[in-house]
Amino acid sequence: MDGKKNPFSNLYHTESLSTDHFVKIFSPKLLRESRTHELFQPGSVVLTGLQGSGKSALLNLLKPDVLIAYQKSEEPWPLPKHCSKFLSASIVLRSSGALDFGQRAIPQETQEETENKKVLGLFFGDFLNYWIIDDLLNNVDLLGSPEGSTLGEFLGLDLSIEKLDFFASSLKKDSCWFGVMDDVEDYEGLRLKVKHRISGYESYLNYNSDFPNDYVNTKTKPGAPIGCVADALKGAGLIPRDLPVFVTIDQFEDLMDLERDEKGNAAPTFRSVIIRMLGDRDRRVSYRVGARPYSLSKGLQGFGNNAFTEEMREYEVVDIRKVLEGTESRKTLFQEFCEDVLERRIKFSGFSSTSTEDVLKTVFGSRPTVEEKVDSFIRGSRTSVVSKDFPASDAIRNELVTIAEKDPISAKLGEAWVRQNIKKSEISKELVREQPWGKRTYWKKERKQQALLQVFSACRQRLAWYGAHDIVLLSGKNIFAFLSICQFIWAENMRSNDYEAYELPEQIDPHIQSMGIHSASEHWFRKVRAEPKGGDDRHRFINVLGTFLRDRLRNDKNMSYPGENGFSLSSGELEKQVFIEDFIESCVEFGVLEHSAHTSKSKSRGQSQKWHLSSILTPYFQVPTPHTKEPFYASISDVNKWMQAALIVSPGPVISDSKAKRPKTASNNTQLDLNFRFGEED
Amino acid sequence: MTPNEFQSLLREWCQNDFDGSEGWLELKHDVEFLAQELYNEYDVTRHGGHGNFSVRLARWIGSADAQSDQQSLYTMLRHLVFLGDKELVAAYRTAYSKHVLSWLMKIGRVNVFAPNARDLMNSLLNRTLLTQITDSFGLRRFLTTNSIQGQPVRYTWLEHEHDWDRDNFTAAHLKLSDPNRRDLIVLFEDFVGSGSQMEDHVERACSIGGGTSVLLCPLYICPMGAQMARDFVAMYPHLTFSPVLEIPDEKFIYERQKPEEHSDFANIRRTIQAVHTKVVEQGSALQDYGPFGFGADGPYGKSGGFVVMSSNCPDNTIPAIHRKRTGHWEPLFLRNSREPI
């Protein structure tokens, strides 16, 4: 494999690339959606999306060094014209040192736990204030430097030393500092003061010094000094009065790790500090918070004042998944997004293509029909396609077997058609020979995926996925899943071919693609368990649910329920069972289930919702991916049974005594099972 | 078989495993991961045109003719215990920091919280002779890994197999009547299979007398070797047996089916017996210990392991894994043997 390169070996490019490389690999397709423009316009925004959905990449565009790299590169300016001007600061919570607050307790004056948390939150807010201000002033300096002056001029900055010093002298008078800035004489002194404050925290949290006593009486209010700095920059004429100031806070969910105390309780102290910043309606600064859905739990209140923040009033929520969802009137951008991301990755890795077709189709081929899938994968006899327990005469059965040799999908559909109609009308072998089900276009279309599943199952083959269409579909509007599938297919292709290192593989063999997709799906299924906040529970639950759905689809030989690769619940019924509702919601927030509204055919169910397995998990469970027809109409009791079978324990009354056993999983029997001896002696 | 041919074959197995009951997909995933992270550490085949792991794997699988045997060989990887270089360093550190020092603390009744604990431990260490049964343990590397100073003699018991003399050994290395005597002897070994190689040397060390105490500390030991060590402990009260890792019995396959053995073992047993005529030439005078490798008979006949160390493959590992027979059998992890092969 030496010399070969997998363009997808690094899935998280945003965090590891230099700005020069970032501009080459970043796909601006998402910026064609007006919802994303809110990130670059005044007003606070919570940007949410699953792991790897592109939050950090979008937020990166707010950084001046990235925009400077765009100016220097041949790549077109990524931002819409009407929202290209702003000054920004950003903090990535994990890499900033903010998480060090979990490393050492800050001395408290009181033993009262609630009070302690309040004081700790204030110190955390104080640290954030100084860190963000430092970054904001770093960016001011960058825009005044030869490297950033072109962007600085574009933004209308006027960064003379006199103005900077004036800025410092007017800023220090503000009461928000509680006297910390009193002895600041000039801009340089201000910068040093800010840096010194941060290093005081860093030094203490890393056990290098005692806690600085003067911090105890000079804690700043979350967000207040940042607004003062923005005001003072404008007051001093350093930046235009109408230039918005943005503050990005990324990886909000990481704060949850800080919030669990020794007893396992998790009061959202740290997250509420950021919620407070959003909720203060300080129009001088707009915040952008990058967060995974599960971190935005219900009822998050502002720190100290317990005020609930209001979506639409204090901030807008931009959900990347929703941005990528198409509507009846508007096609989703996801396919184009995938194409662009793929093209950039392979170009960045040095591959060259001579094809004029779009790169997705060049590499993975176009959409195969179900019949083509059967032809590619079912090589042996196809007579087993027609069930042995087929409740019709031998003559009819034999007719279907003959059809199966040529067209197993049609034979399987024919079997279902006969099963559905045999009691209603007389069916002869001559009629079957004419394949009347072939004329029922919609009936056939709705059942093709189920027929495919049943054909593969009857021939004892794994269901196959391949081709550009399947790959985009399996990615489920999640670019991270798309990259992951590409990574596995590419790796499988590299293991299977001796192609030249920089020659773009074209129309990768369907068997290789299918293998890569199955490996990716298995990887994602394993990954469910590793996720925080109940990953193990969700892993067991999805195992039970996926197996249940697959078995129903396989065993439904009449094909009466071809859409049952998902389930629906009445919203009213669900709302009464908070534990189940929360659990299902956590499955959605962690990307294990996909959720959508459901218009039930049964009026008595009222308003309903439906859930499907996350698309990337469908190959693992051998369940068709597309969401068509009516899902399984589940009751709360059904969901309860699945949860019981998955050993998910409820504190409430719904979950009664369970005789369910933990689902059998094959023992790994790997060397990881070995017991190293640390505590015994012979 | 080439790697490409093998990949194609493996895809077919995965594709045919429609309900996942064979577990090919999961196994493939694990093997590919470990090939990248661990198996390529294998030292013996690093140079000399043996090919990387994926090349050797394809040739190994291709050595068997029947597809059922090829599948059994691949299944063996589910049970492989590969002890890599990082595991060796960890075992070196554990052997010293846990096993040797605990033994010394027990012998010297050292209270670790006492102010003189460090001095007491230093004096105990000065009374200790660290030795290795064979040079495969790597005493030099053990000493440097643990930053142990002042061990000028690196005694290897096997080097004195034929001319060992208790008085000479005592005079040269223990100096029992000297104030600077060494009366605490540690015997290290990297891997102990049946125990036959350590047997004589442990007995010799235990027979020295004169108030000496002995610690037997193998890094990795198999059940038969561990049983032998426990038998020695019963015979010699001044012997302590403290292995870093005792490989459990479930990791070994026996000639005859054992109750509650892994469901894979029936096919593996059939395959290793079926392919043995390809692995070793019949009637060969060179090291033919049978399909299960080196070792004595137990209640279920001979046993074979699936253990591979990054430095070499032990001889009680299944020969089909490590034995080469040109034109007939390609090994996955070629063994470097002391004896002619």
PDB file of N, CA and C in Angstrom, chain B residues 258-335:
ATOM      1  N   LYS B 258     -12.633 -30.017  24.529  1.00  0.00           N
ATOM      2  CA  LYS B 258     -12.780 -29.760  25.961  1.00  0.00           C
ATOM      3  C   LYS B 258     -14.182 -29.251  26.221  1.00  0.00           C
ATOM      4  N   PRO B 259     -14.778 -29.570  27.372  1.00  0.00           N
ATOM      5  CA  PRO B 259     -16.119 -29.012  27.630  1.00  0.00           C
ATOM      6  C   PRO B 259     -16.060 -27.479  27.619  1.00  0.00           C
ATOM      7  N   GLU B 260     -17.085 -26.870  27.078  1.00  0.00           N
ATOM      8  CA  GLU B 260     -17.237 -25.415  27.043  1.00  0.00           C
ATOM      9  C   GLU B 260     -16.130 -24.696  26.289  1.00  0.00           C
ATOM     10  N   GLU B 261     -15.491 -25.377  25.372  1.00  0.00           N
ATOM     11  CA  GLU B 261     -14.493 -24.681  24.558  1.00  0.00           C
ATOM     12  C   GLU B 261     -15.209 -23.782  23.552  1.00  0.00           C
ATOM     13  N   HIS B 262     -14.481 -22.858  22.954  1.00  0.00           N
ATOM     14  CA  HIS B 262     -15.088 -21.916  22.011  1.00  0.00           C
ATOM     15  C   HIS B 262     -15.628 -22.666  20.791  1.00  0.00           C
ATOM     16  N   SER B 263     -16.779 -22.179  20.304  1.00  0.00           N
ATOM     17  CA  SER B 263     -17.427 -22.894  19.198  1.00  0.00           C
ATOM     18  C   SER B 263     -16.578 -22.911  17.921  1.00  0.00           C
ATOM     19  N   ASP B 264     -15.634 -21.984  17.801  1.00  0.00           N
ATOM     20  CA  ASP B 264     -14.754 -21.988  16.617  1.00  0.00           C
ATOM     21  C   ASP B 264     -13.773 -23.170  16.635  1.00  0.00           C
ATOM     22  N   PHE B 265     -13.506 -23.710  17.827  1.00  0.00           N
ATOM     23  CA  PHE B 265     -12.374 -24.627  17.965  1.00  0.00           C
ATOM     24  C   PHE B 265     -12.561 -25.955  17.224  1.00  0.00           C
ATOM     25  N   ALA B 266     -13.807 -26.401  17.058  1.00  0.00           N
ATOM     26  CA  ALA B 266     -14.015 -27.685  16.365  1.00  0.00           C
ATOM     27  C   ALA B 266     -13.462 -27.601  14.946  1.00  0.00           C
ATOM     28  N   ASN B 267     -13.798 -26.523  14.235  1.00  0.00           N
ATOM     29  CA  ASN B 267     -13.305 -26.368  12.864  1.00  0.00           C
ATOM     30  C   ASN B 267     -11.804 -26.133  12.833  1.00  0.00           C
ATOM     31  N   ILE B 268     -11.329 -25.337  13.776  1.00  0.00           N
ATOM     32  CA  ILE B 268      -9.883 -25.051  13.802  1.00  0.00           C
ATOM     33  C   ILE B 268      -9.107 -26.349  14.048  1.00  0.00           C
ATOM     34  N   ARG B 269      -9.614 -27.149  14.987  1.00  0.00           N
ATOM     35  CA  ARG B 269      -8.935 -28.431  15.306  1.00  0.00           C
ATOM     36  C   ARG B 269      -8.872 -29.306  14.055  1.00  0.00           C
ATOM     37  N   ARG B 270     -10.008 -29.391  13.354  1.00  0.00           N
ATOM     38  CA  ARG B 270     -10.054 -30.228  12.151  1.00  0.00           C
ATOM     39  C   ARG B 270      -9.045 -29.711  11.116  1.00  0.00           C
ATOM     40  N   THR B 271      -8.996 -28.383  10.977  1.00  0.00           N
ATOM     41  CA  THR B 271      -8.108 -27.804   9.964  1.00  0.00           C
ATOM     42  C   THR B 271      -6.641 -28.005  10.312  1.00  0.00           C
ATOM     43  N   ILE B 272      -6.263 -27.745  11.551  1.00  0.00           N
ATOM     44  CA  ILE B 272      -4.830 -27.844  11.849  1.00  0.00           C
ATOM     45  C   ILE B 272      -4.342 -29.292  11.750  1.00  0.00           C
ATOM     46  N   GLN B 273      -5.258 -30.217  11.968  1.00  0.00           N
ATOM     47  CA  GLN B 273      -4.878 -31.619  11.782  1.00  0.00           C
ATOM     48  C   GLN B 273      -4.815 -31.955  10.286  1.00  0.00           C
ATOM     49  N   ALA B 274      -5.768 -31.387   9.535  1.00  0.00           N
ATOM     50  CA  ALA B 274      -5.816 -31.699   8.096  1.00  0.00           C
ATOM     51  C   ALA B 274      -4.621 -31.108   7.343  1.00  0.00           C
ATOM     52  N   VAL B 275      -4.221 -29.915   7.718  1.00  0.00           N
ATOM     53  CA  VAL B 275      -3.150 -29.261   6.935  1.00  0.00           C
ATOM     54  C   VAL B 275      -1.752 -29.632   7.433  1.00  0.00           C
ATOM     55  N   HIS B 276      -1.680 -30.378   8.531  1.00  0.00           N
ATOM     56  CA  HIS B 276      -0.355 -30.612   9.112  1.00  0.00           C
ATOM     57  C   HIS B 276       0.599 -31.321   8.143  1.00  0.00           C
ATOM     58  N   THR B 277       0.038 -32.159   7.280  1.00  0.00           N
ATOM     59  CA  THR B 277       0.910 -32.858   6.325  1.00  0.00           C
ATOM     60  C   THR B 277       1.534 -31.870   5.330  1.00  0.00           C
ATOM     61  N   LYS B 278       0.883 -30.734   5.161  1.00  0.00           N
ATOM     62  CA  LYS B 278       1.484 -29.701   4.315  1.00  0.00           C
ATOM     63  C   LYS B 278       2.482 -28.862   5.099  1.00  0.00           C
ATOM     64  N   VAL B 279       2.193 -28.690   6.370  1.00  0.00           N
ATOM     65  CA  VAL B 279       3.018 -27.793   7.195  1.00  0.00           C
ATOM     66  C   VAL B 279       4.388 -28.420   7.466  1.00  0.00           C
ATOM     67  N   VAL B 280       4.394 -29.682   7.811  1.00  0.00           N
ATOM     68  CA  VAL B 280       5.653 -30.369   8.128  1.00  0.00           C
ATOM     69  C   VAL B 280       5.749 -31.628   7.270  1.00  0.00           C
ATOM     70  N   GLU B 281       6.887 -31.822   6.674  1.00  0.00           N
ATOM     71  CA  GLU B 281       7.090 -33.000   5.836  1.00  0.00           C
ATOM     72  C   GLU B 281       7.032 -34.255   6.707  1.00  0.00           C
ATOM     73  N   GLN B 282       6.245 -35.231   6.283  1.00  0.00           N
ATOM     74  CA  GLN B 282       6.114 -36.438   7.083  1.00  0.00           C
ATOM     75  C   GLN B 282       7.457 -37.150   7.189  1.00  0.00           C
ATOM     76  N   GLY B 283       7.776 -37.564   8.381  1.00  0.00           N
ATOM     77  CA  GLY B 283       9.027 -38.283   8.594  1.00  0.00           C
ATOM     78  C   GLY B 283      10.216 -37.359   8.764  1.00  0.00           C
ATOM     79  N   SER B 284       9.959 -36.069   8.770  1.00  0.00           N
ATOM     80  CA  SER B 284      11.066 -35.127   8.917  1.00  0.00           C
ATOM     81  C   SER B 284      11.675 -35.264  10.307  1.00  0.00           C
ATOM     82  N   ALA B 285      12.986 -35.215  10.337  1.00  0.00           N
ATOM     83  CA  ALA B 285      13.665 -35.321  11.626  1.00  0.00           C
ATOM     84  C   ALA B 285      13.697 -33.979  12.338  1.00  0.00           C
ATOM     85  N   LEU B 286      13.250 -32.957  11.639  1.00  0.00           N
ATOM     86  CA  LEU B 286      13.384 -31.602  12.187  1.00  0.00           C
ATOM     87  C   LEU B 286      12.100 -31.150  12.865  1.00  0.00           C
ATOM     88  N   GLN B 287      12.158 -31.052  14.149  1.00  0.00           N
ATOM     89  CA  GLN B 287      11.095 -30.423  14.952  1.00  0.00           C
ATOM     90  C   GLN B 287       9.676 -30.691  14.474  1.00  0.00           C
ATOM     91  N   ASP B 288       9.258 -31.906  14.479  1.00  0.00           N
ATOM     92  CA  ASP B 288       7.845 -32.135  14.213  1.00  0.00           C
ATOM     93  C   ASP B 288       7.185 -32.531  15.519  1.00  0.00           C
ATOM     94  N   TYR B 289       6.548 -31.569  16.154  1.00  0.00           N
ATOM     95  CA  TYR B 289       5.891 -31.841  17.436  1.00  0.00           C
ATOM     96  C   TYR B 289       4.412 -32.141  17.232  1.00  0.00           C
ATOM     97  N   GLY B 290       3.999 -32.258  15.978  1.00  0.00           N
ATOM     98  CA  GLY B 290       2.572 -32.520  15.712  1.00  0.00           C
ATOM     99  C   GLY B 290       1.804 -31.235  15.477  1.00  0.00           C
ATOM    100  N   PRO B 291       0.530 -31.379  15.113  1.00  0.00           N
ATOM    101  CA  PRO B 291      -0.269 -30.210  14.718  1.00  0.00           C
ATOM    102  C   PRO B 291      -0.444 -29.172  15.816  1.00  0.00           C
ATOM    103  N   PHE B 292      -0.247 -29.583  17.088  1.00  0.00           N
ATOM    104  CA  PHE B 292      -0.509 -28.638  18.180  1.00  0.00           C
ATOM    105  C   PHE B 292       0.765 -28.003  18.735  1.00  0.00           C
ATOM    106  N   GLY B 293       1.900 -28.347  18.140  1.00  0.00           N
ATOM    107  CA  GLY B 293       3.148 -27.722  18.561  1.00  0.00           C
ATOM    108  C   GLY B 293       3.771 -28.408  19.750  1.00  0.00           C
ATOM    109  N   PHE B 294       4.804 -27.750  20.274  1.00  0.00           N
ATOM    110  CA  PHE B 294       5.600 -28.313  21.348  1.00  0.00           C
ATOM    111  C   PHE B 294       4.807 -28.386  22.654  1.00  0.00           C
ATOM    112  N   GLY B 295       4.977 -29.448  23.385  1.00  0.00           N
ATOM    113  CA  GLY B 295       4.326 -29.537  24.691  1.00  0.00           C
ATOM    114  C   GLY B 295       3.945 -30.964  25.021  1.00  0.00           C
ATOM    115  N   ALA B 296       3.702 -31.180  26.333  1.00  0.00           N
ATOM    116  CA  ALA B 296       3.371 -32.526  26.785  1.00  0.00           C
ATOM    117  C   ALA B 296       1.867 -32.768  26.684  1.00  0.00           C
ATOM    118  N   ASP B 297       1.490 -34.027  26.842  1.00  0.00           N
ATOM    119  CA  ASP B 297       0.076 -34.387  26.830  1.00  0.00           C
ATOM    120  C   ASP B 297      -0.621 -33.928  28.102  1.00  0.00           C
ATOM    121  N   GLY B 298      -1.826 -33.484  27.963  1.00  0.00           N
ATOM    122  CA  GLY B 298      -2.648 -33.154  29.129  1.00  0.00           C
ATOM    123  C   GLY B 298      -3.885 -34.033  29.102  1.00  0.00           C
ATOM    124  N   PRO B 299      -4.867 -33.745  29.942  1.00  0.00           N
ATOM    125  CA  PRO B 299      -6.083 -34.574  29.984  1.00  0.00           C
ATOM    126  C   PRO B 299      -6.827 -34.616  28.655  1.00  0.00           C
ATOM    127  N   TYR B 300      -6.668 -33.572  27.853  1.00  0.00           N
ATOM    128  CA  TYR B 300      -7.342 -33.549  26.541  1.00  0.00           C
ATOM    129  C   TYR B 300      -6.338 -33.674  25.389  1.00  0.00           C
ATOM    130  N   GLY B 301      -5.241 -34.296  25.671  1.00  0.00           N
ATOM    131  CA  GLY B 301      -4.199 -34.459  24.669  1.00  0.00           C
ATOM    132  C   GLY B 301      -3.299 -33.229  24.643  1.00  0.00           C
ATOM    133  N   LYS B 302      -2.587 -33.059  23.543  1.00  0.00           N
ATOM    134  CA  LYS B 302      -1.653 -31.925  23.460  1.00  0.00           C
ATOM    135  C   LYS B 302      -2.430 -30.626  23.269  1.00  0.00           C
ATOM    136  N   SER B 303      -1.810 -29.532  23.693  1.00  0.00           N
ATOM    137  CA  SER B 303      -2.480 -28.244  23.519  1.00  0.00           C
ATOM    138  C   SER B 303      -1.623 -27.351  22.630  1.00  0.00           C
ATOM    139  N   GLY B 304      -2.285 -26.473  21.932  1.00  0.00           N
ATOM    140  CA  GLY B 304      -1.575 -25.508  21.090  1.00  0.00           C
ATOM    141  C   GLY B 304      -2.106 -24.115  21.371  1.00  0.00           C
ATOM    142  N   GLY B 305      -1.221 -23.148  21.288  1.00  0.00           N
ATOM    143  CA  GLY B 305      -1.627 -21.774  21.595  1.00  0.00           C
ATOM    144  C   GLY B 305      -1.765 -20.939  20.343  1.00  0.00           C
ATOM    145  N   PHE B 306      -2.292 -19.751  20.530  1.00  0.00           N
ATOM    146  CA  PHE B 306      -2.408 -18.782  19.442  1.00  0.00           C
ATOM    147  C   PHE B 306      -1.610 -17.521  19.821  1.00  0.00           C
ATOM    148  N   VAL B 307      -0.541 -17.748  20.569  1.00  0.00           N
ATOM    149  CA  VAL B 307       0.214 -16.610  21.093  1.00  0.00           C
ATOM    150  C   VAL B 307       1.357 -16.260  20.147  1.00  0.00           C
ATOM    151  N   VAL B 308       1.485 -14.983  19.871  1.00  0.00           N
ATOM    152  CA  VAL B 308       2.613 -14.488  19.073  1.00  0.00           C
ATOM    153  C   VAL B 308       3.167 -13.271  19.788  1.00  0.00           C
ATOM    154  N   MET B 309       4.486 -13.229  19.929  1.00  0.00           N
ATOM    155  CA  MET B 309       5.104 -12.026  20.484  1.00  0.00           C
ATOM    156  C   MET B 309       5.765 -11.277  19.342  1.00  0.00           C
ATOM    157  N   SER B 310       5.890  -9.974  19.490  1.00  0.00           N
ATOM    158  CA  SER B 310       6.471  -9.211  18.386  1.00  0.00           C
ATOM    159  C   SER B 310       7.915  -9.648  18.120  1.00  0.00           C
ATOM    160  N   SER B 311       8.567 -10.242  19.131  1.00  0.00           N
ATOM    161  CA  SER B 311       9.959 -10.652  18.961  1.00  0.00           C
ATOM    162  C   SER B 311      10.092 -12.020  18.287  1.00  0.00           C
ATOM    163  N   ASN B 312       9.103 -12.888  18.493  1.00  0.00           N
ATOM    164  CA  ASN B 312       9.172 -14.236  17.915  1.00  0.00           C
ATOM    165  C   ASN B 312       7.878 -14.976  18.232  1.00  0.00           C
ATOM    166  N   CYS B 313       7.768 -16.139  17.641  1.00  0.00           N
ATOM    167  CA  CYS B 313       6.579 -16.946  17.871  1.00  0.00           C
ATOM    168  C   CYS B 313       6.982 -18.136  18.740  1.00  0.00           C
ATOM    169  N   PRO B 314       6.351 -18.354  19.877  1.00  0.00           N
ATOM    170  CA  PRO B 314       6.743 -19.484  20.730  1.00  0.00           C
ATOM    171  C   PRO B 314       6.487 -20.822  20.036  1.00  0.00           C
ATOM    172  N   ASP B 315       7.232 -21.862  20.483  1.00  0.00           N
ATOM    173  CA  ASP B 315       7.093 -23.135  19.774  1.00  0.00           C
ATOM    174  C   ASP B 315       5.880 -23.939  20.233  1.00  0.00           C
ATOM    175  N   ASN B 316       5.173 -23.470  21.258  1.00  0.00           N
ATOM    176  CA  ASN B 316       3.932 -24.173  21.593  1.00  0.00           C
ATOM    177  C   ASN B 316       2.720 -23.510  20.932  1.00  0.00           C
ATOM    178  N   THR B 317       3.003 -22.556  20.068  1.00  0.00           N
ATOM    179  CA  THR B 317       1.930 -22.009  19.233  1.00  0.00           C
ATOM    180  C   THR B 317       1.711 -22.984  18.081  1.00  0.00           C
ATOM    181  N   ILE B 318       0.486 -23.031  17.585  1.00  0.00           N
ATOM    182  CA  ILE B 318       0.128 -23.946  16.485  1.00  0.00           C
ATOM    183  C   ILE B 318       1.145 -23.805  15.334  1.00  0.00           C
ATOM    184  N   PRO B 319       1.803 -24.900  14.919  1.00  0.00           N
ATOM    185  CA  PRO B 319       2.830 -24.782  13.853  1.00  0.00           C
ATOM    186  C   PRO B 319       2.278 -24.184  12.552  1.00  0.00           C
ATOM    187  N   ALA B 320       0.986 -24.395  12.282  1.00  0.00           N
ATOM    188  CA  ALA B 320       0.432 -23.844  11.039  1.00  0.00           C
ATOM    189  C   ALA B 320       0.569 -22.324  11.005  1.00  0.00           C
ATOM    190  N   ILE B 321       0.722 -21.720  12.173  1.00  0.00           N
ATOM    191  CA  ILE B 321       0.861 -20.252  12.207  1.00  0.00           C
ATOM    192  C   ILE B 321       2.300 -19.836  11.909  1.00  0.00           C
ATOM    193  N   HIS B 322       3.278 -20.644  12.361  1.00  0.00           N
ATOM    194  CA  HIS B 322       4.653 -20.129  12.308  1.00  0.00           C
ATOM    195  C   HIS B 322       5.631 -20.957  11.459  1.00  0.00           C
ATOM    196  N   ARG B 323       5.207 -22.095  10.962  1.00  0.00           N
ATOM    197  CA  ARG B 323       6.153 -22.994  10.292  1.00  0.00           C
ATOM    198  C   ARG B 323       6.156 -22.755   8.785  1.00  0.00           C
ATOM    199  N   LYS B 324       7.346 -22.712   8.184  1.00  0.00           N
ATOM    200  CA  LYS B 324       7.435 -22.550   6.727  1.00  0.00           C
ATOM    201  C   LYS B 324       7.910 -23.852   6.096  1.00  0.00           C
ATOM    202  N   ARG B 325       7.268 -24.230   5.022  1.00  0.00           N
ATOM    203  CA  ARG B 325       7.754 -25.372   4.243  1.00  0.00           C
ATOM    204  C   ARG B 325       7.674 -24.952   2.780  1.00  0.00           C
ATOM    205  N   THR B 326       8.833 -24.667   2.236  1.00  0.00           N
ATOM    206  CA  THR B 326       8.888 -24.077   0.895  1.00  0.00           C
ATOM    207  C   THR B 326       8.098 -24.907  -0.116  1.00  0.00           C
ATOM    208  N   GLY B 327       7.251 -24.200  -0.824  1.00  0.00           N
ATOM    209  CA  GLY B 327       6.450 -24.861  -1.854  1.00  0.00           C
ATOM    210  C   GLY B 327       5.183 -25.492  -1.305  1.00  0.00           C
ATOM    211  N   HIS B 328       5.055 -25.562   0.003  1.00  0.00           N
ATOM    212  CA  HIS B 328       3.885 -26.221   0.600  1.00  0.00           C
ATOM    213  C   HIS B 328       3.122 -25.341   1.573  1.00  0.00           C
ATOM    214  N   TRP B 329       3.863 -24.626   2.419  1.00  0.00           N
ATOM    215  CA  TRP B 329       3.178 -23.881   3.474  1.00  0.00           C
ATOM    216  C   TRP B 329       3.895 -22.562   3.754  1.00  0.00           C
ATOM    217  N   GLU B 330       3.128 -21.490   3.743  1.00  0.00           N
ATOM    218  CA  GLU B 330       3.665 -20.167   4.078  1.00  0.00           C
ATOM    219  C   GLU B 330       3.130 -19.766   5.446  1.00  0.00           C
ATOM    220  N   PRO B 331       4.007 -19.410   6.367  1.00  0.00           N
ATOM    221  CA  PRO B 331       3.525 -19.060   7.714  1.00  0.00           C
ATOM    222  C   PRO B 331       3.020 -17.618   7.780  1.00  0.00           C
ATOM    223  N   LEU B 332       2.181 -17.364   8.781  1.00  0.00           N
ATOM    224  CA  LEU B 332       1.743 -15.983   8.998  1.00  0.00           C
ATOM    225  C   LEU B 332       2.793 -15.232   9.818  1.00  0.00           C
ATOM    226  N   PHE B 333       3.287 -15.902  10.858  1.00  0.00           N
ATOM    227  CA  PHE B 333       4.339 -15.312  11.689  1.00  0.00           C
ATOM    228  C   PHE B 333       5.483 -16.326  11.778  1.00  0.00           C
ATOM    229  N   LEU B 334       6.420 -16.225  10.859  1.00  0.00           N
ATOM    230  CA  LEU B 334       7.533 -17.183  10.797  1.00  0.00           C
ATOM    231  C   LEU B 334       8.282 -17.200  12.127  1.00  0.00           C
ATOM    232  N   ARG B 335       8.534 -18.432  12.629  1.00  0.00           N
ATOM    233  CA  ARG B 335       9.248 -18.540  13.902  1.00  0.00           C
ATOM    234  C   ARG B 335      10.744 -18.621  13.651  1.00  0.00           C
TER     235      ARG B 335
END
